Coordinates of C-alpha atoms in Angstrom, one line a residue:
Chain A
M1 CA -24.1 8.7 -19.1
Q2 CA -27.5 9.7 -20.8
F3 CA -26.4 9.1 -24.2
I4 CA -26.0 5.5 -23.7
K5 CA -29.1 4.9 -22.9
P6 CA -30.5 4.9 -26.9
L7 CA -27.3 2.8 -27.6
K8 CA -28.3 0.0 -25.4
F9 CA -31.7 0.5 -26.7
F10 CA -30.3 0.1 -30.2
I11 CA -28.2 -3.2 -29.0
L12 CA -31.3 -4.6 -27.3
A13 CA -33.4 -3.9 -30.4
S14 CA -31.1 -5.3 -33.1
L15 CA -30.7 -8.4 -31.0
L16 CA -34.3 -9.0 -31.3
V17 CA -35.0 -8.0 -34.9
F18 CA -31.9 -8.9 -37.0
P19 CA -31.8 -12.7 -36.2
I20 CA -35.5 -13.2 -36.8
L21 CA -35.0 -11.1 -40.4
F22 CA -32.0 -13.3 -40.9
N23 CA -34.2 -16.5 -40.5
Q24 CA -36.7 -14.9 -42.9
I25 CA -34.0 -14.9 -45.9
G26 CA -33.0 -18.2 -45.1
M27 CA -30.0 -17.9 -42.7
S28 CA -31.4 -19.6 -39.7
F29 CA -28.3 -20.1 -38.2
Y30 CA -28.0 -16.6 -37.1
L31 CA -31.4 -17.2 -34.9
D32 CA -29.7 -20.5 -33.3
L33 CA -26.9 -18.1 -32.7
A34 CA -29.3 -15.5 -31.0
T35 CA -31.0 -18.0 -29.1
R36 CA -27.9 -19.7 -27.5
L37 CA -26.5 -16.3 -27.0
C38 CA -29.9 -14.9 -25.0
I39 CA -29.9 -18.5 -22.7
L40 CA -26.0 -17.7 -22.1
A41 CA -26.8 -14.1 -20.9
I42 CA -29.6 -15.1 -18.7
A43 CA -27.0 -17.5 -16.9
A44 CA -24.4 -14.5 -16.9
V45 CA -27.1 -12.3 -15.7
G46 CA -27.7 -14.8 -12.7
L47 CA -24.1 -15.2 -11.9
N48 CA -23.6 -11.4 -12.0
L49 CA -26.0 -11.1 -9.3
I50 CA -23.8 -12.5 -6.8
L51 CA -20.6 -12.0 -8.7
G52 CA -20.9 -8.7 -9.5
Y53 CA -23.4 -6.8 -7.0
G54 CA -22.5 -9.4 -4.1
G55 CA -18.9 -9.9 -4.7
M56 CA -19.5 -13.8 -4.2
I57 CA -16.9 -15.2 -7.1
S58 CA -18.7 -18.6 -8.0
F59 CA -16.8 -21.1 -10.2
G60 CA -19.9 -23.4 -10.1
H61 CA -22.9 -22.0 -12.0
A62 CA -22.9 -24.2 -14.7
A63 CA -24.1 -26.8 -12.2
Y64 CA -27.5 -24.7 -12.1
L65 CA -27.6 -24.8 -16.2
G66 CA -27.2 -28.5 -16.0
L67 CA -30.0 -28.8 -13.2
G68 CA -32.3 -27.0 -15.0
A69 CA -31.8 -28.9 -18.4
Y70 CA -31.9 -32.1 -16.8
A71 CA -35.2 -30.5 -15.0
V72 CA -36.8 -31.0 -18.5
G73 CA -34.8 -34.1 -19.7
I74 CA -35.5 -36.5 -17.0
P75 CA -39.2 -35.8 -17.0
A76 CA -39.1 -36.0 -20.6
H77 CA -37.1 -39.0 -20.7
H78 CA -39.7 -40.7 -18.4
W79 CA -42.8 -39.5 -20.6
L80 CA -40.9 -41.1 -23.7
Y81 CA -39.5 -44.4 -22.3
G82 CA -41.8 -45.0 -18.9
G83 CA -40.5 -45.3 -15.2
L84 CA -41.2 -43.0 -12.8
D85 CA -44.5 -42.2 -13.4
F86 CA -45.0 -39.1 -11.1
L87 CA -42.4 -37.6 -12.8
A88 CA -43.0 -38.3 -16.4
T89 CA -44.6 -35.2 -18.1
T90 CA -43.5 -32.5 -20.8
N91 CA -45.7 -29.9 -19.4
G92 CA -43.6 -27.0 -19.4
F93 CA -44.7 -25.3 -16.1
V94 CA -44.1 -28.5 -13.9
H95 CA -40.4 -28.5 -15.6
I96 CA -39.8 -24.8 -14.8
L97 CA -41.4 -25.5 -11.2
I98 CA -38.8 -28.7 -10.7
A99 CA -36.1 -26.6 -12.3
I100 CA -36.4 -23.8 -9.5
A101 CA -37.3 -26.1 -6.9
I102 CA -34.1 -28.3 -7.7
S103 CA -31.8 -25.4 -8.5
G104 CA -33.0 -23.5 -5.5
L105 CA -32.6 -26.7 -3.1
F106 CA -29.1 -27.0 -4.6
A107 CA -28.1 -23.5 -3.8
L108 CA -29.2 -23.5 -0.4
L109 CA -27.6 -26.8 0.3
T110 CA -24.1 -25.5 -1.0
G111 CA -24.7 -22.2 -0.2
L112 CA -25.0 -23.3 3.7
I113 CA -21.4 -24.3 3.5
C114 CA -20.1 -22.3 0.7
L115 CA -20.8 -19.1 2.5
K116 CA -19.0 -19.7 5.8
T117 CA -16.0 -19.4 4.0
K118 CA -14.7 -16.4 1.9
G119 CA -11.9 -15.6 -0.8
V120 CA -10.2 -18.6 -2.4
Y121 CA -12.5 -21.3 -0.2
F122 CA -15.4 -19.9 -1.8
I123 CA -14.0 -20.1 -5.2
M124 CA -12.9 -23.6 -4.8
I125 CA -15.9 -25.0 -3.0
T126 CA -18.0 -23.9 -5.6
M127 CA -16.2 -25.5 -7.9
A128 CA -15.9 -28.6 -6.2
F129 CA -19.8 -28.9 -5.6
S130 CA -20.5 -28.2 -9.5
Q131 CA -18.0 -30.9 -10.2
M132 CA -19.8 -33.1 -7.7
A133 CA -22.8 -32.5 -9.5
Y134 CA -21.0 -33.6 -12.7
Y135 CA -19.9 -36.6 -11.4
L136 CA -23.7 -37.4 -10.2
F137 CA -25.0 -37.2 -13.5
V138 CA -22.0 -39.0 -15.1
S139 CA -22.9 -41.9 -12.6
I140 CA -26.6 -42.3 -13.4
E141 CA -26.7 -44.7 -16.3
E142 CA -30.6 -44.1 -16.7
Y143 CA -30.0 -40.9 -17.9
G144 CA -27.3 -41.4 -20.3
G145 CA -24.4 -40.9 -18.1
D146 CA -21.6 -39.7 -20.0
D147 CA -23.4 -39.6 -23.2
G148 CA -25.9 -37.6 -22.0
L149 CA -29.7 -37.7 -22.6
V150 CA -31.4 -37.1 -25.9
I151 CA -35.1 -36.0 -25.8
N152 CA -37.2 -35.9 -28.8
T153 CA -39.5 -33.5 -27.3
R154 CA -39.7 -30.1 -25.7
S155 CA -41.4 -28.4 -23.0
E156 CA -45.3 -28.0 -23.7
I157 CA -46.5 -24.5 -22.7
P158 CA -50.3 -23.3 -23.8
L159 CA -49.9 -21.0 -26.7
I160 CA -46.5 -21.6 -27.2
N161 CA -44.8 -24.0 -29.6
L162 CA -40.9 -24.2 -28.6
D163 CA -40.6 -26.4 -31.4
D164 CA -40.9 -23.3 -33.6
P165 CA -37.1 -21.8 -33.7
I166 CA -38.6 -18.0 -34.0
Q167 CA -41.0 -18.9 -30.8
M168 CA -38.0 -20.3 -28.9
F169 CA -36.0 -17.2 -29.8
L170 CA -38.5 -14.9 -28.6
V171 CA -39.3 -17.1 -25.3
S172 CA -35.5 -16.9 -24.5
F173 CA -35.2 -13.2 -25.9
S174 CA -38.1 -12.2 -23.6
S175 CA -37.1 -14.2 -20.4
L176 CA -33.7 -12.3 -20.8
I177 CA -35.3 -8.8 -20.6
F178 CA -37.4 -10.1 -17.5
F179 CA -34.5 -11.1 -15.6
M180 CA -32.3 -8.3 -16.6
W181 CA -35.1 -6.2 -15.2
L182 CA -35.8 -8.7 -12.2
V183 CA -32.2 -8.1 -11.4
H184 CA -32.1 -4.3 -11.7
L185 CA -35.0 -4.1 -9.2
I186 CA -33.2 -6.4 -6.9
T187 CA -30.2 -4.3 -6.8
K188 CA -31.9 -1.1 -6.5
S189 CA -34.2 -2.7 -3.7
N190 CA -33.7 -2.4 0.1
F191 CA -32.0 -5.9 -0.1
G192 CA -29.7 -5.1 -3.2
L193 CA -28.6 -2.0 -1.1
I194 CA -27.3 -4.3 1.6
L195 CA -25.9 -6.8 -0.7
S196 CA -23.7 -4.3 -2.2
G197 CA -23.0 -3.0 1.2
I198 CA -21.9 -6.5 2.1
K199 CA -19.4 -6.4 -1.1
D200 CA -18.1 -3.0 -0.2
N201 CA -17.5 -3.6 3.5
E202 CA -18.6 -6.6 5.3
A203 CA -17.6 -6.2 8.9
R204 CA -19.4 -2.8 8.5
M205 CA -22.5 -4.3 7.5
V206 CA -22.3 -7.1 10.1
S207 CA -21.6 -4.2 12.9
L208 CA -24.5 -2.2 11.6
G209 CA -26.6 -5.4 12.6
Y210 CA -27.1 -6.7 9.2
N211 CA -27.4 -10.3 9.2
V212 CA -24.9 -10.8 6.3
Y213 CA -24.9 -14.7 6.2
F214 CA -28.4 -14.7 5.5
H215 CA -28.7 -11.9 3.0
K216 CA -25.8 -13.6 1.1
L217 CA -27.5 -16.9 1.1
I218 CA -30.9 -15.6 -0.2
A219 CA -29.0 -13.8 -3.4
F220 CA -27.0 -16.8 -3.7
I221 CA -30.3 -19.0 -4.3
F222 CA -31.9 -16.7 -6.4
S223 CA -28.9 -16.4 -8.5
G224 CA -29.0 -20.4 -8.9
I225 CA -32.8 -20.2 -9.7
I226 CA -32.1 -17.6 -12.6
C227 CA -29.2 -19.9 -14.1
G228 CA -31.6 -22.9 -13.4
F229 CA -34.2 -21.2 -15.7
A230 CA -31.7 -20.6 -18.3
G231 CA -30.9 -24.3 -17.9
V232 CA -34.8 -25.2 -18.4
L233 CA -34.4 -23.3 -22.2
L234 CA -30.9 -24.6 -22.8
G235 CA -32.4 -28.4 -22.4
N236 CA -35.5 -27.4 -24.5
F237 CA -33.0 -25.4 -27.2
T238 CA -30.5 -28.3 -27.6
T239 CA -32.8 -31.3 -26.8
F240 CA -29.6 -32.9 -25.9
I241 CA -28.7 -32.7 -22.5
S242 CA -25.2 -33.7 -21.0
P243 CA -23.0 -33.7 -17.9
E244 CA -20.7 -31.6 -20.3
M245 CA -23.0 -28.7 -19.6
I246 CA -21.8 -28.7 -16.0
D247 CA -18.1 -29.1 -16.8
W248 CA -16.3 -26.3 -14.8
S249 CA -15.1 -24.9 -18.1
R250 CA -18.4 -23.6 -18.7
S251 CA -18.6 -21.9 -15.6
G252 CA -15.5 -20.3 -16.5
E253 CA -17.1 -19.2 -19.7
L254 CA -19.8 -18.0 -17.5
M255 CA -17.4 -16.1 -15.4
F256 CA -15.4 -14.7 -18.7
M257 CA -18.9 -13.4 -19.8
V258 CA -19.9 -11.4 -16.5
I259 CA -16.2 -10.1 -16.1
L260 CA -15.8 -9.2 -19.6
G261 CA -19.0 -7.6 -19.9
G262 CA -18.1 -5.6 -16.9
V263 CA -19.5 -6.5 -13.2
A264 CA -22.5 -5.1 -11.4
T265 CA -23.8 -3.6 -14.4
V266 CA -27.2 -4.3 -16.4
M267 CA -26.1 -4.5 -19.7
G268 CA -22.6 -6.3 -19.0
P269 CA -23.7 -9.7 -18.9
L270 CA -25.3 -9.5 -22.2
F271 CA -22.4 -7.5 -23.7
G272 CA -20.1 -10.3 -22.3
A273 CA -22.4 -12.9 -23.8
I274 CA -22.4 -11.1 -27.0
V275 CA -18.6 -10.9 -27.1
F276 CA -18.2 -14.6 -26.1
V277 CA -20.7 -16.2 -28.4
I278 CA -19.1 -14.2 -31.6
L279 CA -15.6 -15.1 -30.6
E280 CA -16.4 -18.5 -30.2
E281 CA -18.4 -18.7 -33.5
V282 CA -15.7 -16.6 -35.2
L283 CA -12.5 -18.5 -33.8
S284 CA -13.9 -21.8 -34.2
S285 CA -14.5 -21.3 -37.8
I286 CA -11.0 -20.2 -38.3
T287 CA -9.5 -23.3 -36.3
I288 CA -10.8 -26.3 -34.2
Y289 CA -8.1 -25.1 -31.9
W290 CA -10.0 -22.1 -31.2
H291 CA -9.3 -22.3 -27.5
L292 CA -5.8 -21.1 -27.9
P293 CA -6.5 -17.5 -29.4
F294 CA -9.3 -17.5 -26.8
G295 CA -7.2 -18.5 -24.0
L296 CA -4.5 -15.9 -24.8
L297 CA -7.3 -13.5 -25.3
L298 CA -8.5 -14.1 -21.7
I299 CA -5.1 -13.9 -20.5
T300 CA -4.6 -10.6 -22.3
V301 CA -7.8 -8.9 -21.1
V302 CA -7.0 -10.1 -17.6
L303 CA -3.1 -8.6 -17.7
F304 CA -3.9 -5.3 -19.6
F305 CA -7.9 -4.4 -19.7
R306 CA -9.7 -4.0 -16.2
G307 CA -13.0 -3.2 -15.7
G308 CA -14.6 -5.1 -18.7
L309 CA -16.2 -3.6 -21.9
S310 CA -19.0 -1.8 -19.8
S311 CA -16.3 0.7 -18.3
L312 CA -15.2 1.2 -22.4
F313 CA -18.8 2.3 -23.2
S314 CA -19.1 4.4 -19.9
K315 CA -16.1 6.3 -20.1
Chain B
M1 CA -14.7 -60.1 3.4
D2 CA -12.1 -60.9 1.1
Y3 CA -9.0 -59.2 2.9
T4 CA -6.4 -59.7 -0.2
L5 CA -9.1 -57.3 -2.3
L6 CA -9.3 -55.0 0.6
L7 CA -5.6 -54.8 0.9
I8 CA -5.1 -54.0 -2.9
Q9 CA -7.7 -51.3 -2.5
V10 CA -6.0 -50.0 0.5
L11 CA -2.9 -50.0 -1.6
N12 CA -4.8 -48.1 -4.5
G13 CA -5.9 -45.7 -2.4
L14 CA -2.9 -44.5 -0.9
Q15 CA -1.3 -44.5 -4.6
L16 CA -3.9 -42.0 -5.5
G17 CA -3.7 -40.2 -2.0
V18 CA 0.2 -39.8 -2.8
L19 CA -0.2 -38.8 -6.2
L20 CA -2.8 -36.3 -4.8
F21 CA -0.5 -34.7 -2.3
L22 CA 2.1 -34.2 -5.0
V23 CA -0.4 -31.9 -6.9
A24 CA -2.0 -30.7 -4.0
S25 CA 1.4 -29.8 -2.3
G26 CA 2.3 -27.4 -5.1
L27 CA -1.0 -25.7 -5.0
T28 CA -1.1 -25.1 -1.4
L29 CA 2.5 -24.0 -1.3
V30 CA 1.7 -21.4 -4.0
F31 CA -1.4 -20.2 -2.4
G32 CA 0.3 -20.2 1.1
I33 CA 3.2 -18.4 0.2
L34 CA 2.3 -16.1 -2.6
D35 CA -1.2 -16.0 -2.1
F36 CA -1.7 -16.8 -5.7
V37 CA -4.7 -19.2 -7.1
N38 CA -3.3 -21.4 -9.8
L39 CA -6.2 -23.3 -11.8
A40 CA -3.3 -24.3 -14.6
H41 CA -1.6 -26.5 -11.8
G42 CA -3.5 -29.7 -13.5
S43 CA -2.4 -28.6 -17.0
I44 CA 1.2 -28.5 -15.6
Y45 CA 0.6 -32.4 -14.1
M46 CA -0.6 -33.3 -17.4
L47 CA 2.3 -31.7 -19.6
G48 CA 5.0 -33.8 -16.9
A49 CA 3.1 -37.0 -18.1
F50 CA 3.2 -36.3 -21.9
V51 CA 7.0 -35.0 -21.8
C52 CA 7.6 -38.0 -19.9
A53 CA 6.0 -40.1 -22.3
S54 CA 7.8 -38.5 -25.3
L55 CA 11.1 -38.8 -23.4
T56 CA 10.4 -42.5 -22.7
Y57 CA 9.7 -43.3 -26.5
A58 CA 13.0 -40.8 -27.5
L59 CA 15.5 -42.7 -24.7
D60 CA 13.8 -45.6 -24.5
S61 CA 14.2 -45.8 -21.0
Y62 CA 11.2 -44.7 -18.5
L63 CA 13.8 -43.8 -15.6
L64 CA 16.0 -41.5 -17.6
A65 CA 12.9 -39.8 -19.2
V66 CA 11.4 -39.0 -15.5
I67 CA 14.9 -37.7 -14.4
L68 CA 15.3 -35.5 -17.6
A69 CA 11.5 -34.4 -17.3
L70 CA 11.6 -33.4 -14.0
P71 CA 13.9 -30.2 -14.6
I72 CA 11.9 -29.7 -18.0
I73 CA 8.9 -29.0 -16.1
G74 CA 10.8 -27.3 -13.1
I75 CA 11.7 -24.6 -16.0
I76 CA 8.2 -24.5 -17.6
G77 CA 6.9 -23.9 -14.4
Y78 CA 9.5 -20.9 -13.5
V79 CA 8.5 -19.4 -17.1
F80 CA 4.9 -19.5 -16.3
E81 CA 5.8 -17.8 -12.9
V82 CA 7.4 -15.1 -14.7
F83 CA 5.2 -14.3 -17.4
L84 CA 1.9 -15.0 -16.0
A85 CA 1.7 -15.3 -12.2
R86 CA 4.1 -12.6 -11.7
P87 CA 2.1 -9.9 -12.7
L88 CA -0.9 -10.9 -11.0
Y89 CA 0.3 -11.4 -7.7
S90 CA -0.8 -7.7 -6.8
R91 CA -4.4 -8.4 -8.1
D92 CA -7.4 -9.9 -6.8
H93 CA -8.1 -13.7 -6.8
L94 CA -10.7 -13.2 -9.4
D95 CA -7.8 -12.2 -11.8
H96 CA -5.7 -15.2 -10.9
V97 CA -8.8 -17.5 -11.9
L98 CA -9.2 -15.9 -15.2
G99 CA -5.9 -15.5 -16.0
T100 CA -5.0 -19.0 -15.0
F101 CA -8.1 -20.4 -16.5
G102 CA -6.9 -18.9 -19.8
A103 CA -3.5 -20.5 -19.1
I104 CA -5.3 -23.7 -18.9
L105 CA -7.0 -23.4 -22.5
V106 CA -3.8 -22.4 -24.0
I107 CA -1.6 -25.3 -22.5
D108 CA -4.3 -27.7 -23.1
T109 CA -4.5 -26.9 -26.9
I110 CA -1.0 -26.8 -27.1
A111 CA -0.6 -30.4 -25.7
H112 CA -3.5 -31.1 -28.2
L113 CA -1.4 -29.4 -31.1
I114 CA 1.9 -31.3 -29.7
W115 CA 0.9 -34.9 -28.9
G116 CA -2.5 -35.3 -30.7
P117 CA -6.1 -36.1 -29.5
A118 CA -5.3 -39.7 -28.2
G119 CA -3.6 -40.6 -25.1
I120 CA -0.1 -42.1 -25.0
A121 CA 0.6 -45.3 -22.8
I122 CA 4.2 -45.2 -21.3
P123 CA 5.6 -48.8 -21.3
L124 CA 7.2 -49.9 -18.0
P125 CA 10.8 -51.4 -18.2
N126 CA 10.5 -55.2 -16.9
Y127 CA 11.8 -54.7 -13.6
L128 CA 9.1 -52.4 -12.3
D129 CA 6.5 -54.1 -14.1
G130 CA 6.4 -57.5 -12.1
Q131 CA 4.7 -58.3 -8.5
I132 CA 6.1 -58.1 -5.1
K133 CA 5.3 -61.3 -3.5
I134 CA 4.4 -60.4 0.3
S135 CA 3.2 -64.0 1.6
E136 CA 1.8 -67.3 -0.1
N137 CA -1.5 -65.7 -1.7
I138 CA -0.9 -61.7 -1.5
E139 CA 1.2 -60.1 -4.2
L140 CA 1.7 -56.4 -4.9
P141 CA 2.2 -54.7 -8.0
T142 CA 5.8 -53.3 -7.7
F143 CA 5.2 -50.1 -9.5
R144 CA 2.2 -49.1 -7.4
V145 CA 4.4 -49.7 -4.5
L146 CA 7.1 -47.7 -5.8
I147 CA 4.7 -44.7 -6.5
I148 CA 3.6 -44.9 -2.6
I149 CA 7.2 -44.8 -1.5
V150 CA 8.5 -42.2 -3.7
G151 CA 5.5 -40.0 -2.9
L152 CA 6.0 -40.1 0.6
L153 CA 9.6 -39.3 0.2
A154 CA 8.8 -36.6 -1.6
A155 CA 6.1 -35.6 0.8
F156 CA 8.8 -35.7 3.8
G157 CA 11.4 -34.0 1.6
L158 CA 9.1 -30.9 1.4
L159 CA 8.0 -30.8 5.0
W160 CA 12.1 -31.0 5.7
L161 CA 12.7 -28.7 2.9
V162 CA 10.2 -25.8 4.1
N163 CA 10.5 -26.5 8.4
F164 CA 14.5 -26.9 8.3
T165 CA 16.4 -25.5 5.5
R166 CA 17.9 -22.3 4.9
L167 CA 15.9 -22.0 1.9
G168 CA 12.7 -23.3 3.6
M169 CA 13.2 -20.6 6.4
L170 CA 13.2 -17.8 3.6
I171 CA 10.4 -19.1 2.2
R172 CA 8.5 -19.1 5.7
A173 CA 9.7 -15.3 6.0
G174 CA 8.9 -14.3 2.6
A175 CA 5.5 -15.6 3.4
S176 CA 4.9 -13.6 6.5
N177 CA 6.2 -10.4 5.3
R178 CA 7.8 -10.3 2.0
T179 CA 8.6 -6.4 2.1
M180 CA 10.9 -7.0 5.4
V181 CA 12.7 -10.2 3.5
S182 CA 13.5 -8.2 0.7
A183 CA 14.6 -5.2 2.6
L184 CA 17.1 -8.2 4.2
G185 CA 18.6 -8.2 1.1
I186 CA 16.9 -11.5 -0.4
D187 CA 15.7 -11.5 -3.9
I188 CA 12.3 -12.2 -3.2
R189 CA 11.3 -12.5 -6.7
T190 CA 13.4 -15.2 -7.7
L191 CA 12.4 -16.9 -4.3
F192 CA 9.0 -17.0 -5.2
A193 CA 9.7 -18.0 -8.6
I194 CA 11.6 -20.9 -7.1
V195 CA 8.6 -22.2 -5.1
F196 CA 6.4 -22.1 -8.0
A197 CA 9.1 -24.0 -9.8
I198 CA 9.1 -26.9 -7.1
G199 CA 5.3 -26.7 -7.1
A200 CA 5.2 -27.5 -11.1
T201 CA 7.9 -30.0 -10.5
L202 CA 5.8 -31.8 -7.9
A203 CA 2.8 -32.0 -9.9
G204 CA 4.9 -32.8 -12.9
M205 CA 6.2 -35.7 -11.1
A206 CA 2.8 -36.8 -10.2
G207 CA 1.9 -36.9 -13.9
M208 CA 5.1 -38.9 -14.7
L209 CA 4.1 -41.4 -12.3
I210 CA 0.6 -42.2 -13.0
A211 CA 1.1 -42.0 -16.5
P212 CA 2.2 -45.6 -16.9
I213 CA -1.0 -46.8 -15.4
T214 CA -3.5 -44.7 -17.0
E215 CA -1.3 -43.2 -20.0
A216 CA -0.9 -39.6 -20.7
S217 CA -4.2 -37.9 -21.7
L218 CA -5.8 -34.5 -22.4
G219 CA -8.3 -34.6 -20.0
M220 CA -6.2 -35.6 -17.0
G221 CA -5.3 -32.5 -15.7
N222 CA -8.5 -31.2 -15.4
N223 CA -9.8 -34.2 -13.4
V224 CA -7.1 -34.0 -10.8
I225 CA -7.3 -30.4 -10.2
I226 CA -10.5 -30.3 -8.5
T227 CA -9.7 -33.1 -6.3
A228 CA -6.8 -31.4 -5.6
F229 CA -9.0 -28.5 -4.5
V230 CA -10.9 -30.9 -2.2
V231 CA -7.8 -32.1 -0.8
I232 CA -6.3 -28.4 -0.1
I233 CA -9.5 -27.3 1.3
V234 CA -9.8 -30.2 3.7
G235 CA -6.5 -29.8 4.7
G236 CA -6.4 -25.9 5.5
I237 CA -5.2 -24.3 2.4
G238 CA -1.7 -23.0 3.0
S239 CA -0.5 -25.9 5.1
V240 CA 1.7 -28.8 3.5
K241 CA 1.0 -31.0 6.5
G242 CA -2.8 -30.7 6.2
A243 CA -2.5 -31.3 2.3
L244 CA -0.9 -34.6 3.4
V245 CA -3.1 -35.8 5.6
A246 CA -6.2 -34.8 3.6
A247 CA -4.8 -35.9 0.2
L248 CA -4.6 -39.5 1.9
L249 CA -7.8 -39.3 3.5
I250 CA -9.6 -38.3 0.4
G251 CA -7.5 -40.9 -1.8
L252 CA -8.6 -43.9 0.6
I253 CA -12.2 -42.6 0.8
D254 CA -12.8 -42.2 -2.9
T255 CA -10.9 -45.6 -3.9
L256 CA -12.3 -47.7 -1.0
G257 CA -15.9 -46.1 -1.5
R258 CA -16.0 -47.0 -5.1
A259 CA -15.1 -50.8 -4.4
F260 CA -17.1 -51.3 -1.6
L261 CA -20.0 -49.0 -1.2
D262 CA -22.4 -51.4 -3.1
D263 CA -21.4 -54.4 -0.7
F264 CA -22.0 -52.0 2.2
F265 CA -25.2 -50.7 0.9
K266 CA -26.5 -54.3 0.6
I267 CA -26.4 -54.8 4.0
F268 CA -29.9 -52.5 4.4
M269 CA -30.9 -52.2 1.1
S270 CA -32.1 -54.7 -1.8
T271 CA -29.5 -55.4 -4.2
A272 CA -30.7 -53.8 -7.0
A273 CA -31.1 -50.1 -5.1
A274 CA -27.9 -50.8 -3.5
E275 CA -26.2 -51.3 -7.2
N276 CA -28.3 -48.2 -8.4
S277 CA -27.2 -46.1 -5.9
A278 CA -23.8 -47.0 -4.5
P279 CA -21.8 -45.2 -7.9
A280 CA -23.8 -42.2 -7.6
I281 CA -23.1 -41.7 -3.9
S282 CA -19.6 -42.8 -4.1
S283 CA -19.0 -40.6 -7.2
M284 CA -20.1 -37.9 -4.7
S285 CA -18.5 -39.0 -1.4
I286 CA -15.2 -37.0 -1.6
Y287 CA -17.5 -33.8 -2.0
L288 CA -19.9 -34.8 0.9
I289 CA -16.7 -35.6 3.0
M290 CA -15.4 -32.0 2.2
A291 CA -19.1 -30.6 3.0
L292 CA -19.0 -32.3 6.3
I293 CA -15.8 -31.1 7.3
L294 CA -16.0 -27.6 6.2
S295 CA -19.5 -27.4 8.2
F296 CA -17.8 -28.1 11.5
K297 CA -14.2 -26.6 10.3
P298 CA -14.8 -23.9 7.9
N299 CA -11.0 -23.3 7.4
G300 CA -10.1 -27.0 7.0
L301 CA -8.5 -29.6 9.4
F302 CA -5.2 -27.7 9.6
P303 CA -5.5 -24.0 8.9
P304 CA -2.5 -22.0 8.8
R305 CA -2.1 -19.6 11.5
L306 CA -3.2 -16.0 10.9
R307 CA -0.4 -13.8 9.5

């Protein structure tokens, strides 16, 4: 186990250094790719908290990415085009606060219902609620409906200029490190131990006197907020926010990252995101029908490789 | 209130309901009996529509196309079971979800390659394309009435098959104790494959029935599958009867909500506010109903008995 640590450090360091180097020699494409990778990895870290450590298989986490992105898009939209003055702002802190509040609230309300159920019910209900968010944004014409929302501005944070691709990348990268560290802390804490206890044997935790429902709900909300934060970055990165972000195939891709990387590991979501983004890039440059090889690969992984990439590394 | 409009909308709601039932019944059967989650069920619904469309143009007859397409979809379902579903039965639900998610990507892309990105409309023969005159000023579209009748026949056929035939008895026995059934000399694997094929055929049939109205298109499977999930969650996963009740309920609520919610909101809101909020609320209505029902009955309206 010990020899892996330098390897992990090496991966993180190259993720930080190479995109910037490439950008300096004029290949800004790789910087964009790395920024997207970091943002998706944050969302995967958030999902891993409940899926990996808590055993709650949520198929609806793209909803939080979308909510976070709209928390940037809607205030920016009103700031640009008027209406709803109390909401109109480009202040990044306000965007983040809205994103945290909305994704936390959405997680609380849906979690209250989802967490009463288990297994397949839970998978399907999380999926249904994210689809509800999808249809909600499709039906609001003010914010572009199906076509999405184009904002020609980004969140303003003191001393940071998100319009600069390198700073955008650095913010995403450091957020990723922060959330990986935060989730690591959570899982090592008393709370995290209770959570994995629930994953292993829920009945035992109930009889030991823990309030299982409450602990799961808190983890569910935390996980939603992390993905909501990733959504804020995603909205700033693309400046184009559409219901497509909430589509359930996005949720499926997030799950793919977490599972492929290896559940319940600190680095797993990052590995998964790296593999996913590279696969997507390579396959879609070969053929526009890249979903075909990707789907076949997914089936192969499920049928023949269990435990994800992390298990290969730690052998 | 305009009663003709109400009648038409109720009919549309019923039509959506029976189609949802055809999709959801396969899902709920496969889950209830095989404990298998099949996300790719919607893709089979889509395949039904596309295969039927191609056959309609090849044979120049919609009816013949449906008759021929049904067994084709059944065979596709059988093959799907043998190659993808069967190896996953012993795994947990997470693997089912990921594996069938991969299958969706594969099936959708293959459909894209074969039939192209645009939808394909299916022309109806004249005798199905008309209206049925009920009274002086009420006319109902023949085909929609036909969909409802066919759907209900399929629903009761399925209930009869599961509850009153030898095959149904074996299926129920296999669901409660598969080891015992196979020890008694029944080929349980073929039996399960048959169940899977029945479910696929029903979903394909729903696709064939809706295609002349909406046309066969690439996204149709993924649109229907989540609603079908809502149906089986509300009905109780594994219960065919629950799926029927919930499908009709969801179909009616969704259709009537879209049609009349803004009028209803205008009673206690300004017209502008009603017109702004009604589409948003009605698009969420079925999920809100699901949330409401689940907060009282976490296992759905007709939870199957524990086994």
